[in-house]
Short mmCIF file of C-alpha atoms in Angstrom, two decimals:
data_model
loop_
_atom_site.label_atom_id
_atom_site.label_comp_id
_atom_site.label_asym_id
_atom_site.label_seq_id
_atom_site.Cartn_x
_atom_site.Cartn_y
_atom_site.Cartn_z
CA UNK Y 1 101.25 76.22 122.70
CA UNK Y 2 104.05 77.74 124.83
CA UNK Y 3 106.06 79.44 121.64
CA UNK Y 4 102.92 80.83 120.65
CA UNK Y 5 102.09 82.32 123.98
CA UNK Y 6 105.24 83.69 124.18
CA UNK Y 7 105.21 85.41 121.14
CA UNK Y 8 101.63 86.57 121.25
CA UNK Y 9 101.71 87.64 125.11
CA UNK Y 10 105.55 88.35 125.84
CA UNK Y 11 104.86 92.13 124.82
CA UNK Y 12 101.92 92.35 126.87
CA UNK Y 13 103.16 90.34 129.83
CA UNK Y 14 106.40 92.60 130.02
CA UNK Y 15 104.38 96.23 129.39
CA UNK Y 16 102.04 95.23 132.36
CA UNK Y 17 105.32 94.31 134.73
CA UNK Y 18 107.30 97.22 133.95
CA UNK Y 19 103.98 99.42 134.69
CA UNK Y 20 103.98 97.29 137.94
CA UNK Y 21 107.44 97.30 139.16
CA UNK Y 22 109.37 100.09 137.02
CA UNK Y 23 112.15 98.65 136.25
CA UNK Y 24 112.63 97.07 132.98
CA UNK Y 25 115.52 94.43 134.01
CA UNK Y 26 113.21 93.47 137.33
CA UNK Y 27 110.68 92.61 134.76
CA UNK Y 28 111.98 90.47 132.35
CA UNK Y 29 113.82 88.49 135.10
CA UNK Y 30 110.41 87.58 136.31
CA UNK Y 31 108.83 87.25 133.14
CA UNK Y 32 111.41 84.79 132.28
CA UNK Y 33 110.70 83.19 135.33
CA UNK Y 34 107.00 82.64 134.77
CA UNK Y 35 107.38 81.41 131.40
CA UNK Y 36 110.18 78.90 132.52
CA UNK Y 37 107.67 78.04 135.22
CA UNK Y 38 104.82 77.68 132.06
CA UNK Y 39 107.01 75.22 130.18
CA UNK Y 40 107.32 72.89 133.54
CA UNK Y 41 103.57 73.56 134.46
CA UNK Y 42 101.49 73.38 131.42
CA UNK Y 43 102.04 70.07 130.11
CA UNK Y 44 101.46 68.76 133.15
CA UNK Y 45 98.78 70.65 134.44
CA UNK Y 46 96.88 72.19 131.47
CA UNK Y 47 96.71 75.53 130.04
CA UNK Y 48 94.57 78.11 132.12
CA UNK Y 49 91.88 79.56 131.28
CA UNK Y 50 93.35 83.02 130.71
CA UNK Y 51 97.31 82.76 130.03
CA UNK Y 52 98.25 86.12 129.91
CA UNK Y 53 96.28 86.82 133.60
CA UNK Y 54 98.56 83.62 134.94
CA UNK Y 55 101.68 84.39 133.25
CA UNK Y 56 101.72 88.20 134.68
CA UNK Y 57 100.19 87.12 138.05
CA UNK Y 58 103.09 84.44 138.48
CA UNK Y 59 105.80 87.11 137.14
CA UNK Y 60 104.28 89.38 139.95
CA UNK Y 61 104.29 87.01 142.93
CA UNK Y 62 107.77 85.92 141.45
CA UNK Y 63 109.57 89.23 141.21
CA UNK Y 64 107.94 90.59 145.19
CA UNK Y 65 108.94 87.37 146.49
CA UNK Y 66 113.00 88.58 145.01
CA UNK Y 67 112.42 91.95 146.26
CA UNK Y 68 111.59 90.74 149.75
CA UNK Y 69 114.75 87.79 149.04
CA UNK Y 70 116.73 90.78 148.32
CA UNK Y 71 116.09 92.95 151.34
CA UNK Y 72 115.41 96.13 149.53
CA UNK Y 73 112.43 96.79 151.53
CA UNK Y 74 113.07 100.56 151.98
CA UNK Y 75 113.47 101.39 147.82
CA UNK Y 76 110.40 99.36 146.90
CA UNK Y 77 108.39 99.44 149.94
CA UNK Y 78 105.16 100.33 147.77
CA UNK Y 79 105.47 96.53 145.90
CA UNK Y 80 104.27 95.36 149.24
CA UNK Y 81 101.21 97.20 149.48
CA UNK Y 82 100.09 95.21 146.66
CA UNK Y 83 97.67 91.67 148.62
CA UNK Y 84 99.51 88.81 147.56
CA UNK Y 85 98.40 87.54 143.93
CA UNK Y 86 97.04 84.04 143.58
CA UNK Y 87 97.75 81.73 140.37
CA UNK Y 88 94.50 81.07 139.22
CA UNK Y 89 91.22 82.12 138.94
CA UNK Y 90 92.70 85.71 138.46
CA UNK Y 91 90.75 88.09 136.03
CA UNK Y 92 93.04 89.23 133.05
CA UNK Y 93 90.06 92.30 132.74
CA UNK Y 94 92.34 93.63 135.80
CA UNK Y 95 95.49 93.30 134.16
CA UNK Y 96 96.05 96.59 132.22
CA UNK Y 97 97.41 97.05 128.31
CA UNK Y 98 100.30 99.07 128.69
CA UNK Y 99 102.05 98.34 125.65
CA UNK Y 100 101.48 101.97 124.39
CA UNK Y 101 103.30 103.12 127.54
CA UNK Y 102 106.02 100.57 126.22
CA UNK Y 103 106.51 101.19 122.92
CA UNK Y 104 107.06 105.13 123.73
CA UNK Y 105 109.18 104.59 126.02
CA UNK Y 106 111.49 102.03 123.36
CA UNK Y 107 111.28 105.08 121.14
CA UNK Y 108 112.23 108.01 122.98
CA UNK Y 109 113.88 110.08 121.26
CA UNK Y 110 116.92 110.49 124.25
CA UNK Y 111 117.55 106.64 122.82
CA UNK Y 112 119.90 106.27 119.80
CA UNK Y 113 117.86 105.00 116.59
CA UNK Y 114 119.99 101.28 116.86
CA UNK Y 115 118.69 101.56 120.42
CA UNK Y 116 115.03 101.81 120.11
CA UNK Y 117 115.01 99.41 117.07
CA UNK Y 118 117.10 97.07 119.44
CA UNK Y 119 114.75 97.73 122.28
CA UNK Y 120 111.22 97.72 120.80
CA UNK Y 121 112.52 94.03 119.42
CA UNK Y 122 113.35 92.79 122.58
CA UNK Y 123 110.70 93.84 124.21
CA UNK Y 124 107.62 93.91 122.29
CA UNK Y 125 108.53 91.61 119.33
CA UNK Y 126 109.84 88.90 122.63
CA UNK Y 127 112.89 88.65 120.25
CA UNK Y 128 116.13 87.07 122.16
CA UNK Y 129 119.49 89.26 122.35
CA UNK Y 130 120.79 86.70 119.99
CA UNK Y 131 118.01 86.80 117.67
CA UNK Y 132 118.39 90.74 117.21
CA UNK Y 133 121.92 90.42 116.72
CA UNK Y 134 121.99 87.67 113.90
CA UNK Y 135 119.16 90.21 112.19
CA UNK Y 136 121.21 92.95 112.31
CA UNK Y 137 124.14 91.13 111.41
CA UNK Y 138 126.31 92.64 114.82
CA UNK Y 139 127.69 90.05 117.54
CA UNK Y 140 125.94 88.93 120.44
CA UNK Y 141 127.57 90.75 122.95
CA UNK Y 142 127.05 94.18 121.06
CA UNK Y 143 123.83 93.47 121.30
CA UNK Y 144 123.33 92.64 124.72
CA UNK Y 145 125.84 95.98 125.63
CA UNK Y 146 123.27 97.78 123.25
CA UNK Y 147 120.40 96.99 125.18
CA UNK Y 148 121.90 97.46 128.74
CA UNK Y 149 123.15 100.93 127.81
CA UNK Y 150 119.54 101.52 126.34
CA UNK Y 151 117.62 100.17 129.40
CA UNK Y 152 120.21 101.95 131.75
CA UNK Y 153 119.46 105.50 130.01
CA UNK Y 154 115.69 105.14 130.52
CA UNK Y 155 116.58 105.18 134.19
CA UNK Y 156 119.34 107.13 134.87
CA UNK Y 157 117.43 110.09 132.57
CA UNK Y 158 114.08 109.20 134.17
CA UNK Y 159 112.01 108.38 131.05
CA UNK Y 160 108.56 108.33 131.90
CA UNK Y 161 106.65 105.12 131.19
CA UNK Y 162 103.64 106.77 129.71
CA UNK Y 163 102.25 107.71 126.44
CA UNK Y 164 103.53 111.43 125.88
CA UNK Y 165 101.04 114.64 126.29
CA UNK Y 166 98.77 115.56 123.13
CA UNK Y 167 101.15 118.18 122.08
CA UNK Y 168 103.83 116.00 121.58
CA UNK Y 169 101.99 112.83 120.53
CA UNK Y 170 101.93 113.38 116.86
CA UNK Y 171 106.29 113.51 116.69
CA UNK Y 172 106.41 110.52 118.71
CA UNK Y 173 104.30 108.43 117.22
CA UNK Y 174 105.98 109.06 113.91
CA UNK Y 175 109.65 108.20 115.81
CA UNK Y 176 107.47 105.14 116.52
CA UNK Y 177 106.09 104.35 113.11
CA UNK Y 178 109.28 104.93 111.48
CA UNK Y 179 111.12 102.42 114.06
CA UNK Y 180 108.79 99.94 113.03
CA UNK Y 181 109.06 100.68 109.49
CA UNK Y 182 112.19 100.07 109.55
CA UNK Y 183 112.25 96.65 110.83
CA UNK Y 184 110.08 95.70 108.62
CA UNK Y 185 112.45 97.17 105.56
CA UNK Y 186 114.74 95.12 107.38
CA UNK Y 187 113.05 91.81 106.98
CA UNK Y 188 111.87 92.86 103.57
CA UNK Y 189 115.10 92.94 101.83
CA UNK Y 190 115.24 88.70 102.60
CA UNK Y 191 115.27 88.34 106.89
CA UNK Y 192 111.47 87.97 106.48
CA UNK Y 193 110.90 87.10 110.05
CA UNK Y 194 111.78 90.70 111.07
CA UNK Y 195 109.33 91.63 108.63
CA UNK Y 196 106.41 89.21 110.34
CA UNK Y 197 107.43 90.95 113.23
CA UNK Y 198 106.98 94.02 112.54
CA UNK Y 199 103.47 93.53 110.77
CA UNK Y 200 102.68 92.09 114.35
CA UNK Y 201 104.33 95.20 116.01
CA UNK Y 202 102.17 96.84 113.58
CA UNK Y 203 98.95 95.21 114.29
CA UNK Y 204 99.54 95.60 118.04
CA UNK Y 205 99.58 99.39 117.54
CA UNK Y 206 96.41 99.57 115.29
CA UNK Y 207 94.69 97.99 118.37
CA UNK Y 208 96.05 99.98 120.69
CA UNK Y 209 95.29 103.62 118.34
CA UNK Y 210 92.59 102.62 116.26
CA UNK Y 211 91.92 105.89 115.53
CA UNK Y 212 95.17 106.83 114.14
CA UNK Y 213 95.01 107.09 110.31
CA UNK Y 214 98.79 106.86 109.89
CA UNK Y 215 99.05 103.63 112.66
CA UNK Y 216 96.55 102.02 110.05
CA UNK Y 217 97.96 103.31 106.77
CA UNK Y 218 101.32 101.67 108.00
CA UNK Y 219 99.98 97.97 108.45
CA UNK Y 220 98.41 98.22 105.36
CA UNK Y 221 101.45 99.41 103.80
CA UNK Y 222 103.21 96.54 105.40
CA UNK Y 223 100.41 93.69 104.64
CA UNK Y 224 100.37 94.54 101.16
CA UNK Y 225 104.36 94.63 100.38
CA UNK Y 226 104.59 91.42 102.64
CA UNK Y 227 102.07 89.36 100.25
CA UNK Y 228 104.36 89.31 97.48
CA UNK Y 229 107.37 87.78 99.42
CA UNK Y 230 107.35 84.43 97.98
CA UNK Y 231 107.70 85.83 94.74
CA UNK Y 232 110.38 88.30 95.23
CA UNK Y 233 113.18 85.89 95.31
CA UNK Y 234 113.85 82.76 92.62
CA UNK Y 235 117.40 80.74 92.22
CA UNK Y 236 119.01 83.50 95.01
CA UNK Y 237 118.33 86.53 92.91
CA UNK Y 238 115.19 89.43 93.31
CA UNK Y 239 112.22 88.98 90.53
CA UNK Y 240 110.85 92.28 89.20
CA UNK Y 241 107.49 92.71 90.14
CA UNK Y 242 106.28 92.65 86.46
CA UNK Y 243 107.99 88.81 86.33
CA UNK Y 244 106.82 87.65 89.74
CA UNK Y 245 104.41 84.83 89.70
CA UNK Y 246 101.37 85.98 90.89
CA UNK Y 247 99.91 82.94 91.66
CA UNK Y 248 102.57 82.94 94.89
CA UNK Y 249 101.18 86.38 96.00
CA UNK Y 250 98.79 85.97 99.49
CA UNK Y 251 95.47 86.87 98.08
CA UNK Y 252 94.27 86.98 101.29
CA UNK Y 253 96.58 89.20 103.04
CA UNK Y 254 96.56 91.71 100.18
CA UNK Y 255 92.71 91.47 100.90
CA UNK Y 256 93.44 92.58 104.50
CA UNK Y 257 95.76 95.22 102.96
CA UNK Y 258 93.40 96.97 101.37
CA UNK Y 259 90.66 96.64 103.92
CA UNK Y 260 93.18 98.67 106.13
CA UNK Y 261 94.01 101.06 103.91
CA UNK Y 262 90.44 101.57 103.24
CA UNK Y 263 90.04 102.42 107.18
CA UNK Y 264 93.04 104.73 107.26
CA UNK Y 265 91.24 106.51 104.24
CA UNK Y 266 88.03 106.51 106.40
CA UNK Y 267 89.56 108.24 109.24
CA UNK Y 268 91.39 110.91 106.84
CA UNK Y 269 94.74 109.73 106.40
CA UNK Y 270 96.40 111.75 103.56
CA UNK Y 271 99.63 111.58 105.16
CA UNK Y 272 102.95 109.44 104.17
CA UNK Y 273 102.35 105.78 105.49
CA UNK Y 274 98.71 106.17 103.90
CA UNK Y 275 99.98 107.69 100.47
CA UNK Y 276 102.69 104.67 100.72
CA UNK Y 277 99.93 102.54 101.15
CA UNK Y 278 98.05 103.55 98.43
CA UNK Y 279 100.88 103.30 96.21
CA UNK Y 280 101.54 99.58 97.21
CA UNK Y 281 98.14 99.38 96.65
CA UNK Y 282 98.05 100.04 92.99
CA UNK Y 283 101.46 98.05 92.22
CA UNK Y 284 99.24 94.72 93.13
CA UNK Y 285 96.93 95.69 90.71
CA UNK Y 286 96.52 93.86 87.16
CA UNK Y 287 97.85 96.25 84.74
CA UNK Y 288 99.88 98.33 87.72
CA UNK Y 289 97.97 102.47 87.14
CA UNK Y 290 101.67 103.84 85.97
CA UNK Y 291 100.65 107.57 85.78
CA UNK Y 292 98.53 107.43 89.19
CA UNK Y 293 101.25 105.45 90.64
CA UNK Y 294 103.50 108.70 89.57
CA UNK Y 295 101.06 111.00 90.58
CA UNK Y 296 100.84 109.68 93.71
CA UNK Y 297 104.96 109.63 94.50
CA UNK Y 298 105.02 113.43 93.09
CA UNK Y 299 102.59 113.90 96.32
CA UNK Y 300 104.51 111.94 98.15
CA UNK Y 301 107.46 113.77 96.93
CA UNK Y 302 106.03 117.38 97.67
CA UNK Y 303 105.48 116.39 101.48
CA UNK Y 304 108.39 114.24 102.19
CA UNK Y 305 111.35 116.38 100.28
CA UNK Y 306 112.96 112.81 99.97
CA UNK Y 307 115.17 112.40 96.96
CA UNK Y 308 114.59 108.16 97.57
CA UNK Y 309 110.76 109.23 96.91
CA UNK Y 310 111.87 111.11 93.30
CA UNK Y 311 113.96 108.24 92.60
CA UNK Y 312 110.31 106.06 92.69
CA UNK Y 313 108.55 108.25 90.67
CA UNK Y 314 110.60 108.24 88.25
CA UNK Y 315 110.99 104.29 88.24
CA UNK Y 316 107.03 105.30 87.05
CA UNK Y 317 106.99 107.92 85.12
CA UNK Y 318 109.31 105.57 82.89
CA UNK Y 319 106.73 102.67 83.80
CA UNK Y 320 104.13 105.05 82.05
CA UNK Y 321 106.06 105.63 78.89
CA UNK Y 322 108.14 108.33 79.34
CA UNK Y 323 111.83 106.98 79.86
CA UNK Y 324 113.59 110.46 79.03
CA UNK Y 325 111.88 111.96 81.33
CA UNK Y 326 112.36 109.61 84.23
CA UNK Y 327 115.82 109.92 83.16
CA UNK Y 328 116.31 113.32 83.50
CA UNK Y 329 114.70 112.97 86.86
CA UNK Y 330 117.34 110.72 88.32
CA UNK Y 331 120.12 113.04 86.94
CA UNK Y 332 119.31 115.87 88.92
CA UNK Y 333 119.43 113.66 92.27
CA UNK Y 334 121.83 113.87 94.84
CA UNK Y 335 122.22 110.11 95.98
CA UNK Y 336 125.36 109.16 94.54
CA UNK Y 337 126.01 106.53 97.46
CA UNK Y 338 122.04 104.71 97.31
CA UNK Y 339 122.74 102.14 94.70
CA UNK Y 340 119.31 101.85 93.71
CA UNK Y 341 120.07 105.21 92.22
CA UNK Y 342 122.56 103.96 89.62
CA UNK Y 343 120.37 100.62 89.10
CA UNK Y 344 117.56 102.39 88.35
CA UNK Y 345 119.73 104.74 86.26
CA UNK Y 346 121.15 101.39 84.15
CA UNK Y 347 117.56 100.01 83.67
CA UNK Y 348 116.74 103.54 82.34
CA UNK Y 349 119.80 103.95 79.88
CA UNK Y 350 119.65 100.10 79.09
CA UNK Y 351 115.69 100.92 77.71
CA UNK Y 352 117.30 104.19 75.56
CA UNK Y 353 119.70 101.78 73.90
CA UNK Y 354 122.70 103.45 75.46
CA UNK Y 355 124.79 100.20 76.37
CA UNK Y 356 127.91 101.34 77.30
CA UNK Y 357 126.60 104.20 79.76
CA UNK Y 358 123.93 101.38 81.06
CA UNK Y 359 127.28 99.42 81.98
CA UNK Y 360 128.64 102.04 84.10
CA UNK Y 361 126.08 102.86 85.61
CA UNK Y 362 125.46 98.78 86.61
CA UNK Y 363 129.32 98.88 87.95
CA UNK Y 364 128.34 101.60 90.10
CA UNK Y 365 125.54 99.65 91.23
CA UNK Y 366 127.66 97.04 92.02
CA UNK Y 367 130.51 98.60 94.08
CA UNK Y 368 127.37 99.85 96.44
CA UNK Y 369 125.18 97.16 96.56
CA UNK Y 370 125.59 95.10 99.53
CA UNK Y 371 122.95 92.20 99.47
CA UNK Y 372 124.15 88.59 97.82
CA UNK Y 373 120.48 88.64 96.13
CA UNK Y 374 120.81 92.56 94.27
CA UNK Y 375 124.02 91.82 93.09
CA UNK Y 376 123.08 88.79 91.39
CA UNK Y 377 120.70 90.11 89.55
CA UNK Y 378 122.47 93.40 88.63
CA UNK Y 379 125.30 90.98 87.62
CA UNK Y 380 122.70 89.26 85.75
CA UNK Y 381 120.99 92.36 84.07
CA UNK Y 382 124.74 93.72 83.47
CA UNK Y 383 125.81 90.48 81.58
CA UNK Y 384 122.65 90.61 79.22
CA UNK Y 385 123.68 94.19 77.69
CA UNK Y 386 125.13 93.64 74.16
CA UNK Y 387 128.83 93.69 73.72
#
């Protein structure tokens, strides 16, 4: 009961403390505190009514009683203003949702990208320094100096802890989206707990914006790729999607997918999370819609610029028939480091009967690729060409 609280409330818990106090170390010293306190009480005494309303309530009383310990009456004189909070019988209805405030504030853009990602983590996802540092494959301690620098520019530059002005809502909340995008990528290429966070990240935010087409069209897009993650891997090597074994797909979640892709549609999302989604969409489908799957990158395509986005259409257009084509496509893209480039590339040429260019084109591959899982299976696909 106590891991689950933590991971369901630590992001609330932690938004409503730094609203409180304003000071993002202050607050997870005492949210620490109250969940240590949690793991001694609970078992003992029960689980209260409302957990969230006692956990913040006890990080409250917790964190004055240090300020007072501490003498530093004069700087936070306005903490003591506040009655004294009780432990129980306290009404969580009083306790504000500021996790929006959070989350903007993770992903300002003053913060380096490795910083937000870091940050939002840590803070909303209630991931532990270590925890973020085996995902992102950096030590411990350069991720603990990451997230003291980050937490240390929020107040030295005075970053407000509120959600930004109307006029500048729509850039930040795609800095936002595209943070937690890319934790989820993250997960998705085999760390899939990064990826559950994320769709929890992601669920968080379509409560907090419901009416946000693009907050929506980005869980869907998330829910949907997610269902087919027990079938993306076999023997330590990736399954194409035409292989996988659809009977290990989540019906249900690609259910849920699509239910909140239909919202994002309801509320007019045409935009790049909500195309994305729509795409994913059609790639669950039994037969996969090839030329509206292609139709729908080119749009993709026209509003993104994104040479990765051309690369996927043309992984379709060749899906729909038309291999030359998609060929010609990749040829005239400028991603000679992405090694999906010169995979896709070697599946293409490998289809045209061109073996020995298909065989280059996989050795590129391979002295780019970087995960164990890719490589085997390029290895693989290489070693099947004729000799």
């Amino acid at each position: 009961m106590l891991e689950r609280a933590f991971r369901e409330e630590w992001g609330r818990v932690l938004a409503a403390l730094i609203g409180f106090l304003g000071d993002f170390d202050l607050a997870e010293e005492a949210a620490q505190e109250a969940f240590a306190i949690a793991a001694e009480r609970w078992p003992r005494d029960g689980v209260p009514a409302s957990p969230r309303a006692w956990l913040v309530t006890t990080a409250r009383n917790r964190a004055i009683d240090r300020i007072r310990r501490e003498r530093t009456l004069a700087a936070k004189t306005r903490l003591l203003d506040t009655p004294e909070a009780t432990e129980d019988e306290v009404d969580e209805t009083t306790i504000p949702d500021e996790r929006l405030e959070l989350v903007f504030t993770c992903c300002h853009p003053s913060l380096a990208l490795d910083a937000q990602v870091a940050l939002t983590l840590r803070t909303l996802g209630g991931l532990t320094t270590e925890e973020i540092a085996r995902a992102f494959l950096v030590p411990d301690e350069t991720m603990a100096k990451r997230l003291v620098r980050a937490k240390r520019k929020i107040k030295v530059a005075g970053i407000p802890f509120r959600v930004p002005p109307a006029h500048l809502l729509p850039d930040r909340l795609a800095a936002v989206l595209a943070v937690v995008y890319l934790i989820f990528n993250e997960g998705y290429g085999g760390r899939s707990e990064l990826a559950t966070d994320a769709i929890r990240l992601g669920r968080a935010l379509a409560e907090l914006m419901p009416d946000e087409p693009e907050v929506h069209g980005l869980l869907a897009l998330m829910l949907l790729n997610d269902a087919r993650r027990d079938a993306r891997f076999a023997d330590g090597t990736i399954v194409l999607l035409e292989e996988q074994d659809r009977s290990r797909w989540d019906a249900g979640q690609i259910a849920r997918g699509r239910a909140t892709l239909d919202l994002a549609l309801a509320l007019g999302g045409r935009e790049v999370y909500v195309l994305q989604a729509a795409i994913a969409a059609l790639h669950v489908d039994d037969p996969p819609d090839w030329p509206q799957i292609a139709a729908l990158y080119g749009e993709l395509a026209r509003r993104t610029g994104s040479d990765v986005v051309m690369l996927n259409q043309a992984a379709a257009i060749a899906e729909a028939g038309d291999v030359e084509q998609a060929l010609a496509v990749v040829d005239g893209l400028d991603l000679d480091r992405y090694h999906y480039l010169h995979a896709t590339r070697a599946e293409l040429l490998r289809r045209l009967g061109r073996d020995v260019a298909a065989r280059a084109a996989y050795d590129r591959a391979l002295e780019l690729v970087h995960g164990d899982e890719e490589r085997r299976f390029l290895e693989r696909r290489r070693a099947e060409l004729a000799r």
